[in-house]
Amino acid sequence: MSESTAKLELNGKSTEFKVRQGSVGPDVIDISALYKDTGTFTYDPGFTSTASCESQITYIDGDAGVLLHRGYPIDQLAENGDFLETCYLLLYGELPTKAQKDDFDERVTRHTMVHEQLSRFFTGFRRDAHPMAVMCGVVGALSAFYHDSTDISDPHHRMVASIRLIAKMPTIAAMAYKYHIGQPFMYPKNELSFAANFLHMCFAVPCEDYKVNPVLARAMERIFILHADHEQNASTSTVRLAGSSGANPFACIAAGIACLWGPAHGGANEAALNMLAEIGSVDRIPEYIAKAKDKNDPFRLMGFGHRVYKNYDPRAKIMQKTTHEVLGELGIKDDPLLDVAMELEKIALTDEYFIEKKLYPNIDFYSGITLKALGFPTTMFTVLFALARTVGWVAQWKEMIEDPSQKIGRPRQLYTGYAERDYVPMAKR
Ligand code: CMC
């Protein structure tokens, strides 16, 4: 196959650039030599047309509403496997055999406890601190604890750091929750599955037995799978950028958590539920639809629209099913938030504004309702997202470190400030 090129005509000079083909998805013009060859930069705020790296982990076709991890569709992973299977797949590239899965489960399970000293960090925070603020601080603090897994040039260290992060995030997330509500921390229970253990650490108390409901544990497992990775989104790109300098892996994940917190990213499920509560009843929906369409009103329908999906978010479909399973199991029949959500979805999907702009419900539209039914306060929603996304972050971080072409990330800019000018003494200003 002949190699295709893209030609750039600039200031009377023609320069050719290699066009690279992925296994699926759009071709990519390799402009890495653009500055050297032409003395110009590209301008792409928000990176809407820029591939920042080469990756083999996750593929999204936003127009078709497709999400694949290592080639496997997200719905097949969520229907058939558990979260640790998806973790193995993301980290190692293949689905595990039974022996590999058992070994991986054992390795993760053996790392679920945190250094006892780490629990002291929590008391430095106000009880009413947002748990994402606590997560940024405590996960960052892990970088001061596990010195035997921070030599990023050592593949064994990289894997141990990855497993530690996957294993300890539920423990830290549950501690953030318990601290918030003033209950004692619950230690992990190794006989439980990943999701069941997390529910136990969040909802058990030392004074009585807690039996994990298997339907709810399965729903939790599925929520984790649906959030595990999403290629080069803002928080993952943040982790890659932070890691590109050779920074401590635990600190890089803390950077990812900070980025995820924003309402345009991981904070959207919290924002979506708050919005449903604010709307309150079905008869007020038209008012909010009108606000969302009004160019002079900054209000947006939270849980709608996506930078990449210009079709139904494939995760939202599974999430919608999971929502009904959880509400059914808990016997919640008349949830006013769900009524508002269903009606809002119906109206938005038939409204010209949303159709024309291809604004479909995203995963966050349903995950908030489900997490609320499971018993989590809204402030914990993004924490759960961070917990699940940690595997994606570490898989992408490892891939970056192992890429021989890896270099420190350093975007350039279109400078529109003053050109050089002389300093003016204070008396003359
Ligand atoms: N409600 C009303 N209008 C919207 C919405 C919305 N939720 N989202 C986009 N639009 C409009 C927007 O005003 C713009 O209109 P115009 O072309 O007239 O200027 C057009 O649709 C395109 O929007 P955009 O801002 O250029 O799209 P983007 O790719 O930059 O933004 C987004 C994507 C997710 C930030 C945005 O859709 C949004 O703010 N949605 C609400 C927040 C949300 O649910 N975020 C969760 C994302 S999924 C979880 C994750 O992966 O992190």
CSV table of C-alpha atoms and ligand atoms in Angstrom, one decimal:
chain,number,residue,atom,x,y,z
A,1,MET,CA,0.0,0.0,0.0
A,2,SER,CA,1.5,3.3,-1.0
A,3,GLU,CA,2.1,5.7,1.9
A,4,SER,CA,-0.3,8.6,1.7
A,5,THR,CA,0.9,12.2,2.4
A,6,ALA,CA,-0.8,15.5,3.1
A,7,LYS,CA,0.6,18.6,1.3
A,8,LEU,CA,0.7,22.0,3.0
A,9,GLU,CA,1.2,25.1,0.8
A,10,LEU,CA,2.5,27.9,2.9
A,11,ASN,CA,4.3,31.1,1.8
A,12,GLY,CA,5.0,29.6,-1.6
A,13,LYS,CA,6.7,26.5,-0.1
A,14,SER,CA,5.1,23.1,-0.3
A,15,THR,CA,5.8,20.6,2.5
A,16,GLU,CA,4.6,17.0,2.7
A,17,PHE,CA,3.5,15.2,5.9
A,18,LYS,CA,3.0,11.5,6.4
A,19,VAL,CA,-0.6,10.4,6.9
A,20,ARG,CA,-0.7,7.5,9.5
A,21,GLN,CA,-3.5,5.0,9.6
A,22,GLY,CA,-4.9,3.5,12.8
A,23,SER,CA,-6.4,0.0,12.9
A,24,VAL,CA,-9.8,1.7,12.9
A,25,GLY,CA,-10.8,5.3,13.0
A,26,PRO,CA,-9.8,8.4,11.1
A,27,ASP,CA,-6.3,8.8,9.5
A,28,VAL,CA,-3.9,11.1,11.4
A,29,ILE,CA,-1.6,13.7,9.7
A,30,ASP,CA,1.8,13.4,11.4
A,31,ILE,CA,2.7,17.0,11.9
A,32,SER,CA,5.5,16.4,14.5
A,33,ALA,CA,8.0,17.9,12.0
A,34,LEU,CA,5.8,20.9,11.2
A,35,TYR,CA,7.7,23.5,13.2
A,36,LYS,CA,11.1,22.2,12.1
A,37,ASP,CA,10.0,22.2,8.5
A,38,THR,CA,7.9,25.3,8.3
A,39,GLY,CA,8.5,27.4,11.4
A,40,THR,CA,4.7,27.4,12.2
A,41,PHE,CA,2.5,25.8,14.9
A,42,THR,CA,-1.0,24.4,14.6
A,43,TYR,CA,-3.8,26.0,16.7
A,44,ASP,CA,-6.4,23.7,18.2
A,45,PRO,CA,-7.9,24.9,21.5
A,46,GLY,CA,-9.5,22.0,23.3
A,47,PHE,CA,-7.6,19.6,21.1
A,48,THR,CA,-10.7,18.8,19.1
A,49,SER,CA,-8.6,17.7,16.1
A,50,THR,CA,-5.4,16.6,17.7
A,51,ALA,CA,-4.2,13.1,18.5
A,52,SER,CA,-1.8,13.6,21.4
A,53,CYS,CA,-0.5,10.1,21.4
A,54,GLU,CA,-0.6,6.6,19.9
A,55,SER,CA,-2.6,4.2,21.9
A,56,GLN,CA,-3.9,0.6,21.8
A,57,ILE,CA,-6.1,0.6,24.8
A,58,THR,CA,-9.5,2.2,24.0
A,59,TYR,CA,-11.3,3.1,20.8
A,60,ILE,CA,-14.3,5.3,20.5
A,61,ASP,CA,-16.4,6.0,17.4
A,62,GLY,CA,-18.5,8.9,18.6
A,63,ASP,CA,-20.7,9.1,15.5
A,64,ALA,CA,-21.6,5.4,15.7
A,65,GLY,CA,-21.8,5.4,19.5
A,66,VAL,CA,-19.1,2.7,19.9
A,67,LEU,CA,-16.7,2.1,22.8
A,68,LEU,CA,-14.2,-0.7,22.6
A,69,HIS,CA,-11.6,-1.7,25.2
A,70,ARG,CA,-8.7,-3.6,23.5
A,71,GLY,CA,-11.3,-4.3,20.8
A,72,TYR,CA,-14.1,-5.6,23.0
A,73,PRO,CA,-17.4,-3.7,23.1
A,74,ILE,CA,-18.2,-2.1,26.4
A,75,ASP,CA,-21.7,-3.8,26.6
A,76,GLN,CA,-20.1,-7.3,26.3
A,77,LEU,CA,-17.6,-6.5,29.0
A,78,ALA,CA,-20.3,-5.1,31.3
A,79,GLU,CA,-22.7,-7.9,30.7
A,80,ASN,CA,-20.3,-10.8,31.0
A,81,GLY,CA,-17.4,-10.0,33.2
A,82,ASP,CA,-16.5,-8.3,36.5
A,83,PHE,CA,-14.5,-5.1,37.0
A,84,LEU,CA,-11.2,-6.8,37.7
A,85,GLU,CA,-11.4,-8.6,34.4
A,86,THR,CA,-11.8,-5.3,32.6
A,87,CYS,CA,-8.8,-4.0,34.7
A,88,TYR,CA,-6.7,-7.0,33.6
A,89,LEU,CA,-7.8,-6.4,30.0
A,90,LEU,CA,-6.9,-2.7,30.1
A,91,LEU,CA,-3.5,-3.3,31.8
A,92,TYR,CA,-2.4,-6.4,29.9
A,93,GLY,CA,-4.1,-6.1,26.6
A,94,GLU,CA,-5.9,-9.5,26.6
A,95,LEU,CA,-8.8,-11.1,28.6
A,96,PRO,CA,-7.3,-13.3,31.4
A,97,THR,CA,-7.4,-17.1,31.5
A,98,LYS,CA,-9.0,-18.5,34.7
A,99,ALA,CA,-5.5,-18.9,36.3
A,100,GLN,CA,-4.4,-15.3,35.3
A,101,LYS,CA,-7.7,-13.9,36.6
A,102,ASP,CA,-7.4,-15.7,39.9
A,103,ASP,CA,-3.8,-14.5,40.3
A,104,PHE,CA,-4.7,-10.9,39.4
A,105,ASP,CA,-7.7,-10.9,41.8
A,106,GLU,CA,-5.4,-12.2,44.6
A,107,ARG,CA,-2.7,-9.5,43.8
A,108,VAL,CA,-5.3,-6.7,43.9
A,109,THR,CA,-7.0,-8.1,47.0
A,110,ARG,CA,-3.8,-8.3,48.9
A,111,HIS,CA,-3.2,-4.5,48.4
A,112,THR,CA,-6.6,-3.2,49.5
A,113,MET,CA,-5.4,-2.0,52.9
A,114,VAL,CA,-3.7,1.4,53.2
A,115,HIS,CA,-0.8,2.3,55.5
A,116,GLU,CA,-2.3,2.9,58.9
A,117,GLN,CA,-0.6,6.3,59.0
A,118,LEU,CA,-2.6,7.4,55.9
A,119,SER,CA,-5.8,7.4,58.0
A,120,ARG,CA,-4.4,10.4,59.9
A,121,PHE,CA,-4.6,12.6,56.8
A,122,PHE,CA,-8.3,12.5,56.9
A,123,THR,CA,-8.5,14.3,60.3
A,124,GLY,CA,-6.7,17.3,58.8
A,125,PHE,CA,-9.8,17.9,56.6
A,126,ARG,CA,-13.1,19.5,57.7
A,127,ARG,CA,-15.9,17.0,57.9
A,128,ASP,CA,-17.9,19.0,55.4
A,129,ALA,CA,-15.0,19.1,52.9
A,130,HIS,CA,-16.0,17.9,49.4
A,131,PRO,CA,-14.8,14.3,49.2
A,132,MET,CA,-13.1,15.1,45.9
A,133,ALA,CA,-10.9,17.6,47.7
A,134,VAL,CA,-10.1,14.9,50.2
A,135,MET,CA,-9.3,12.4,47.4
A,136,CYS,CA,-6.9,14.9,45.7
A,137,GLY,CA,-5.0,15.3,49.0
A,138,VAL,CA,-5.0,11.7,50.2
A,139,VAL,CA,-4.2,10.0,46.9
A,140,GLY,CA,-1.5,12.6,46.3
A,141,ALA,CA,-0.2,11.6,49.8
A,142,LEU,CA,0.2,8.0,48.6
A,143,SER,CA,3.4,9.3,46.8
A,144,ALA,CA,4.9,9.7,50.3
A,145,PHE,CA,4.3,6.1,51.3
A,146,TYR,CA,5.1,3.5,48.7
A,147,HIS,CA,8.7,4.3,47.8
A,148,ASP,CA,9.3,0.7,46.7
A,149,SER,CA,7.1,1.1,43.6
A,150,THR,CA,8.0,4.5,42.2
A,151,ASP,CA,11.0,3.8,40.0
A,152,ILE,CA,9.1,4.3,36.8
A,153,SER,CA,11.9,2.9,34.7
A,154,ASP,CA,11.3,-0.5,36.3
A,155,PRO,CA,8.4,-2.5,34.8
A,156,HIS,CA,7.8,-4.4,38.0
A,157,HIS,CA,7.6,-1.1,40.0
A,158,ARG,CA,5.2,0.3,37.4
A,159,MET,CA,2.9,-2.8,37.7
A,160,VAL,CA,3.0,-2.8,41.5
A,161,ALA,CA,2.2,1.0,41.6
A,162,SER,CA,-0.7,0.3,39.2
A,163,ILE,CA,-2.1,-2.6,41.3
A,164,ARG,CA,-1.7,-0.6,44.5
A,165,LEU,CA,-3.7,2.3,43.0
A,166,ILE,CA,-6.5,0.1,41.7
A,167,ALA,CA,-6.7,-1.8,45.1
A,168,LYS,CA,-6.4,1.2,47.4
A,169,MET,CA,-8.8,3.6,45.7
A,170,PRO,CA,-12.0,1.9,47.0
A,171,THR,CA,-10.5,1.9,50.5
A,172,ILE,CA,-9.6,5.6,50.3
A,173,ALA,CA,-12.9,6.5,48.6
A,174,ALA,CA,-14.9,4.7,51.4
A,175,MET,CA,-12.7,6.4,54.1
A,176,ALA,CA,-13.5,9.8,52.5
A,177,TYR,CA,-17.2,8.9,52.7
A,178,LYS,CA,-17.0,7.6,56.3
A,179,TYR,CA,-15.1,10.6,57.4
A,180,HIS,CA,-17.7,12.9,55.8
A,181,ILE,CA,-20.6,11.2,57.7
A,182,GLY,CA,-18.6,10.8,61.0
A,183,GLN,CA,-18.6,7.0,61.1
A,184,PRO,CA,-15.5,4.8,61.8
A,185,PHE,CA,-13.5,3.5,58.9
A,186,MET,CA,-14.2,-0.1,57.9
A,187,TYR,CA,-11.3,-2.2,56.9
A,188,PRO,CA,-11.5,-4.1,53.6
A,189,LYS,CA,-12.8,-7.7,53.6
A,190,ASN,CA,-10.8,-9.9,51.3
A,191,GLU,CA,-13.4,-12.6,51.0
A,192,LEU,CA,-15.7,-10.1,49.1
A,193,SER,CA,-15.6,-9.2,45.4
A,194,PHE,CA,-14.1,-5.8,44.5
A,195,ALA,CA,-17.6,-4.1,44.3
A,196,ALA,CA,-19.1,-5.9,47.3
A,197,ASN,CA,-16.0,-5.0,49.4
A,198,PHE,CA,-16.5,-1.4,48.4
A,199,LEU,CA,-20.2,-1.4,49.4
A,200,HIS,CA,-19.2,-3.1,52.7
A,201,MET,CA,-16.5,-0.4,53.4
A,202,CYS,CA,-19.1,2.3,52.7
A,203,PHE,CA,-22.2,1.0,54.4
A,204,ALA,CA,-21.2,-1.5,57.1
A,205,VAL,CA,-20.6,-0.3,60.7
A,206,PRO,CA,-18.6,-2.2,63.3
A,207,CYS,CA,-21.5,-2.8,65.6
A,208,GLU,CA,-23.5,-5.1,63.3
A,209,ASP,CA,-23.3,-7.5,60.5
A,210,TYR,CA,-23.7,-6.2,57.0
A,211,LYS,CA,-24.8,-8.4,54.2
A,212,VAL,CA,-24.0,-7.1,50.7
A,213,ASN,CA,-27.0,-7.4,48.3
A,214,PRO,CA,-25.7,-9.3,45.3
A,215,VAL,CA,-27.9,-7.4,42.8
A,216,LEU,CA,-26.6,-4.1,44.1
A,217,ALA,CA,-23.0,-5.4,44.1
A,218,ARG,CA,-23.5,-6.4,40.5
A,219,ALA,CA,-24.8,-3.0,39.6
A,220,MET,CA,-21.8,-1.4,41.4
A,221,GLU,CA,-19.5,-3.7,39.4
A,222,ARG,CA,-21.2,-2.6,36.2
A,223,ILE,CA,-20.9,1.1,37.1
A,224,PHE,CA,-17.2,0.6,37.6
A,225,ILE,CA,-16.8,-1.2,34.3
A,226,LEU,CA,-18.6,1.5,32.4
A,227,HIS,CA,-16.3,4.2,33.9
A,228,ALA,CA,-13.0,2.2,33.6
A,229,ASP,CA,-11.5,4.0,30.6
A,230,HIS,CA,-12.4,6.5,27.9
A,231,GLU,CA,-9.3,7.1,25.8
A,232,GLN,CA,-7.7,10.6,25.9
A,233,ASN,CA,-10.4,12.5,27.9
A,234,ALA,CA,-9.4,15.5,30.0
A,235,SER,CA,-8.4,13.7,33.2
A,236,THR,CA,-6.5,10.9,31.3
A,237,SER,CA,-4.6,13.5,29.2
A,238,THR,CA,-3.8,15.3,32.5
A,239,VAL,CA,-2.4,12.0,33.9
A,240,ARG,CA,-0.3,11.5,30.8
A,241,LEU,CA,0.9,15.1,30.8
A,242,ALA,CA,1.8,15.0,34.5
A,243,GLY,CA,3.5,11.6,34.0
A,244,SER,CA,5.4,12.7,30.9
A,245,SER,CA,7.8,14.6,33.1
A,246,GLY,CA,8.6,11.4,35.0
A,247,ALA,CA,6.6,12.4,38.0
A,248,ASN,CA,5.6,10.0,40.8
A,249,PRO,CA,2.7,7.8,39.6
A,250,PHE,CA,0.6,8.4,42.7
A,251,ALA,CA,1.0,12.2,42.3
A,252,CYS,CA,0.0,11.8,38.6
A,253,ILE,CA,-3.3,10.1,39.6
A,254,ALA,CA,-4.0,12.8,42.1
A,255,ALA,CA,-3.7,15.3,39.1
A,256,GLY,CA,-6.2,13.2,37.2
A,257,ILE,CA,-8.6,13.3,40.2
A,258,ALA,CA,-8.3,17.1,40.3
A,259,CYS,CA,-9.2,17.4,36.6
A,260,LEU,CA,-12.0,14.9,36.9
A,261,TRP,CA,-13.7,17.0,39.6
A,262,GLY,CA,-14.9,19.6,37.1
A,263,PRO,CA,-18.6,19.7,36.2
A,264,ALA,CA,-17.9,19.5,32.5
A,265,HIS,CA,-16.2,16.1,33.1
A,266,GLY,CA,-16.6,13.8,36.1
A,267,GLY,CA,-18.6,16.3,38.1
A,268,ALA,CA,-21.5,16.0,35.6
A,269,ASN,CA,-23.3,13.2,37.4
A,270,GLU,CA,-23.5,15.2,40.5
A,271,ALA,CA,-24.6,18.2,38.5
A,272,ALA,CA,-27.1,16.1,36.6
A,273,LEU,CA,-28.8,14.9,39.8
A,274,ASN,CA,-28.8,18.4,41.3
A,275,MET,CA,-30.4,19.7,38.1
A,276,LEU,CA,-33.1,17.0,38.2
A,277,ALA,CA,-33.8,18.0,41.9
A,278,GLU,CA,-33.9,21.6,40.9
A,279,ILE,CA,-36.4,20.9,38.1
A,280,GLY,CA,-38.4,19.0,40.7
A,281,SER,CA,-41.5,18.1,38.7
A,282,VAL,CA,-42.3,17.1,35.1
A,283,ASP,CA,-44.4,20.3,34.5
A,284,ARG,CA,-41.3,22.4,35.0
A,285,ILE,CA,-39.3,20.7,32.2
A,286,PRO,CA,-40.3,23.0,29.4
A,287,GLU,CA,-38.9,26.0,31.4
A,288,TYR,CA,-35.5,24.3,31.7
A,289,ILE,CA,-35.5,23.1,28.1
A,290,ALA,CA,-36.0,26.7,27.1
A,291,LYS,CA,-33.2,27.8,29.4
A,292,ALA,CA,-30.8,25.2,27.8
A,293,LYS,CA,-31.7,26.5,24.3
A,294,ASP,CA,-31.3,30.2,25.2
A,295,LYS,CA,-28.0,31.5,23.9
A,296,ASN,CA,-27.9,34.2,26.6
A,297,ASP,CA,-28.4,31.7,29.4
A,298,PRO,CA,-25.3,29.8,30.5
A,299,PHE,CA,-27.5,26.9,31.7
A,300,ARG,CA,-26.9,23.5,30.0
A,301,LEU,CA,-28.8,20.3,30.4
A,302,MET,CA,-26.4,18.4,32.6
A,303,GLY,CA,-26.0,14.8,31.5
A,304,PHE,CA,-26.6,15.7,27.8
A,305,GLY,CA,-24.0,16.1,25.1
A,306,HIS,CA,-20.5,14.8,24.8
A,307,ARG,CA,-17.3,16.0,23.1
A,308,VAL,CA,-16.9,12.7,21.3
A,309,TYR,CA,-20.3,11.0,21.2
A,310,LYS,CA,-22.6,12.6,18.6
A,311,ASN,CA,-24.9,9.6,19.1
A,312,TYR,CA,-26.3,7.8,22.1
A,313,ASP,CA,-23.5,7.2,24.6
A,314,PRO,CA,-23.2,3.3,24.5
A,315,ARG,CA,-22.5,3.4,28.3
A,316,ALA,CA,-25.8,5.3,28.9
A,317,LYS,CA,-27.8,2.4,27.5
A,318,ILE,CA,-26.3,-0.1,29.9
A,319,MET,CA,-26.5,2.5,32.7
A,320,GLN,CA,-30.2,3.0,32.0
A,321,LYS,CA,-30.8,-0.8,32.3
A,322,THR,CA,-28.8,-0.9,35.5
A,323,THR,CA,-30.8,2.0,37.0
A,324,HIS,CA,-34.0,0.0,36.5
A,325,GLU,CA,-32.5,-3.1,38.0
A,326,VAL,CA,-31.4,-1.2,41.1
A,327,LEU,CA,-34.7,0.6,41.5
A,328,GLY,CA,-36.6,-2.7,41.0
A,329,GLU,CA,-34.4,-4.5,43.6
A,330,LEU,CA,-34.9,-1.7,46.1
A,331,GLY,CA,-38.6,-1.5,45.4
A,332,ILE,CA,-38.4,2.2,44.4
A,333,LYS,CA,-41.4,2.7,42.1
A,334,ASP,CA,-42.2,6.3,42.3
A,335,ASP,CA,-39.0,8.3,42.3
A,336,PRO,CA,-39.8,11.8,41.3
A,337,LEU,CA,-36.2,12.3,40.0
A,338,LEU,CA,-36.6,9.3,37.8
A,339,ASP,CA,-39.9,10.6,36.5
A,340,VAL,CA,-38.3,14.0,35.6
A,341,ALA,CA,-35.3,12.2,34.1
A,342,MET,CA,-37.5,9.9,31.8
A,343,GLU,CA,-39.6,12.8,30.7
A,344,LEU,CA,-36.6,15.1,30.1
A,345,GLU,CA,-34.9,12.4,28.0
A,346,LYS,CA,-38.1,11.9,25.9
A,347,ILE,CA,-38.5,15.6,25.3
A,348,ALA,CA,-34.8,16.3,24.6
A,349,LEU,CA,-34.6,13.3,22.1
A,350,THR,CA,-37.5,14.8,20.1
A,351,ASP,CA,-36.5,18.4,20.3
A,352,GLU,CA,-35.1,20.0,17.2
A,353,TYR,CA,-32.3,21.9,19.1
A,354,PHE,CA,-31.0,18.7,20.6
A,355,ILE,CA,-31.4,16.6,17.5
A,356,GLU,CA,-29.6,19.2,15.3
A,357,LYS,CA,-26.7,19.5,17.8
A,358,LYS,CA,-26.6,15.7,18.3
A,359,LEU,CA,-27.0,16.1,22.1
A,360,TYR,CA,-27.9,12.7,23.5
A,361,PRO,CA,-28.0,11.6,27.2
A,362,ASN,CA,-24.5,10.6,28.4
A,363,ILE,CA,-23.6,8.1,31.1
A,364,ASP,CA,-23.9,10.7,33.8
A,365,PHE,CA,-27.6,11.3,33.1
A,366,TYR,CA,-28.4,7.9,34.6
A,367,SER,CA,-25.5,7.1,36.9
A,368,GLY,CA,-26.6,9.8,39.4
A,369,ILE,CA,-30.0,8.3,39.9
A,370,THR,CA,-28.5,4.8,40.4
A,371,LEU,CA,-25.9,6.0,42.8
A,372,LYS,CA,-28.5,7.9,44.8
A,373,ALA,CA,-30.6,4.7,45.0
A,374,LEU,CA,-27.6,2.8,46.1
A,375,GLY,CA,-27.3,5.2,49.1
A,376,PHE,CA,-24.5,7.5,48.0
A,377,PRO,CA,-24.8,11.2,48.6
A,378,THR,CA,-24.3,13.3,45.5
A,379,THR,CA,-20.9,14.6,46.7
A,380,MET,CA,-19.6,11.0,46.4
A,381,PHE,CA,-20.6,10.5,42.7
A,382,THR,CA,-17.4,11.9,41.2
A,383,VAL,CA,-15.4,10.0,43.8
A,384,LEU,CA,-16.8,6.7,42.5
A,385,PHE,CA,-16.0,7.8,38.9
A,386,ALA,CA,-12.4,8.5,40.0
A,387,LEU,CA,-12.2,5.1,41.7
A,388,ALA,CA,-13.3,3.3,38.5
A,389,ARG,CA,-11.2,5.5,36.2
A,390,THR,CA,-8.0,4.8,38.1
A,391,VAL,CA,-7.4,1.7,36.0
A,392,GLY,CA,-7.8,3.7,32.8
A,393,TRP,CA,-5.4,6.3,34.1
A,394,VAL,CA,-2.7,3.8,35.2
A,395,ALA,CA,-3.1,1.7,31.9
A,396,GLN,CA,-2.6,4.9,29.9
A,397,TRP,CA,0.2,6.1,32.1
A,398,LYS,CA,2.0,2.8,31.7
A,399,GLU,CA,1.5,2.8,28.0
A,400,MET,CA,3.0,6.2,27.7
A,401,ILE,CA,6.0,5.4,29.8
A,402,GLU,CA,6.6,2.2,27.7
A,403,ASP,CA,6.3,4.1,24.4
A,404,PRO,CA,9.8,4.6,23.0
A,405,SER,CA,8.8,7.8,21.3
A,406,GLN,CA,7.6,9.3,24.6
A,407,LYS,CA,8.8,12.8,25.5
A,408,ILE,CA,7.7,15.4,27.9
A,409,GLY,CA,4.4,17.0,26.9
A,410,ARG,CA,4.9,20.6,26.0
A,411,PRO,CA,2.2,22.3,23.9
A,412,ARG,CA,2.9,25.6,22.2
A,413,GLN,CA,0.8,28.7,21.9
A,414,LEU,CA,-0.5,31.5,19.6
A,415,TYR,CA,0.9,34.5,21.5
A,416,THR,CA,-1.3,37.6,21.2
A,417,GLY,CA,0.1,39.7,24.0
A,418,TYR,CA,2.5,42.6,23.8
A,419,ALA,CA,5.7,42.3,21.8
A,420,GLU,CA,8.8,43.4,23.7
A,421,ARG,CA,8.5,46.9,25.3
A,422,ASP,CA,10.6,48.8,27.8
A,423,TYR,CA,10.0,48.8,31.5
A,424,VAL,CA,8.2,52.0,32.7
A,425,PRO,CA,9.3,53.3,36.1
A,426,MET,CA,6.5,53.5,38.6
A,427,ALA,CA,6.5,57.4,38.7
A,428,LYS,CA,5.9,57.5,34.9
A,429,ARG,CA,2.9,55.0,34.8
B,1,CMC,N1,-27.3,21.6,27.0
B,1,CMC,C1,-27.6,22.6,26.1
B,1,CMC,N2,-26.8,22.9,25.0
B,1,CMC,C2,-25.7,22.2,24.9
B,1,CMC,C3,-25.3,21.2,25.8
B,1,CMC,C4,-26.1,20.9,26.9
B,1,CMC,N3,-25.8,19.9,27.7
B,1,CMC,N4,-24.1,20.7,25.4
B,1,CMC,C5,-23.7,21.3,24.3
B,1,CMC,N5,-24.7,22.2,24.0
B,1,CMC,C6,-24.7,23.1,22.8
B,1,CMC,C7,-23.6,24.2,23.0
B,1,CMC,O1,-24.2,25.4,23.5
B,1,CMC,C8,-23.2,24.4,21.5
B,1,CMC,O2,-24.1,25.2,20.9
B,1,CMC,P1,-23.7,26.3,19.7
B,1,CMC,O3,-23.2,25.4,18.6
B,1,CMC,O4,-25.0,27.0,19.4
B,1,CMC,O5,-22.7,27.2,20.3
B,1,CMC,C9,-23.3,23.0,20.9
B,1,CMC,O6,-24.2,22.3,21.7
B,1,CMC,C10,-22.0,22.3,20.9
B,1,CMC,O7,-21.4,22.3,22.2
B,1,CMC,P2,-19.9,22.4,22.6
B,1,CMC,O8,-19.8,23.1,23.9
B,1,CMC,O9,-19.1,22.9,21.5
B,1,CMC,O10,-19.5,20.9,22.8
B,1,CMC,P3,-18.3,20.4,23.6
B,1,CMC,O11,-17.9,19.1,22.8
B,1,CMC,O12,-17.3,21.4,23.8
B,1,CMC,O13,-18.9,20.0,25.0
B,1,CMC,C11,-19.7,18.9,26.9
B,1,CMC,C12,-19.2,18.8,25.5
B,1,CMC,C13,-19.9,17.5,27.5
B,1,CMC,C14,-18.7,19.7,27.8
B,1,CMC,C15,-21.1,19.6,26.8
B,1,CMC,O14,-22.0,18.9,26.0
B,1,CMC,C16,-21.7,19.9,28.2
B,1,CMC,O15,-21.4,20.9,28.8
B,1,CMC,N6,-22.6,18.9,28.6
B,1,CMC,C17,-23.2,19.0,30.0
B,1,CMC,C18,-22.2,18.5,31.0
B,1,CMC,C19,-22.1,17.0,30.9
B,1,CMC,O16,-23.1,16.2,30.9
B,1,CMC,N7,-20.8,16.5,30.9
B,1,CMC,C20,-20.6,15.0,31.0
B,1,CMC,C21,-19.8,14.5,29.9
B,1,CMC,S1,-19.8,12.7,29.9
B,1,CMC,C22,-18.7,12.3,31.1
B,1,CMC,C23,-17.3,12.4,30.8
B,1,CMC,O17,-16.9,11.6,29.8
B,1,CMC,O18,-16.6,13.1,31.4
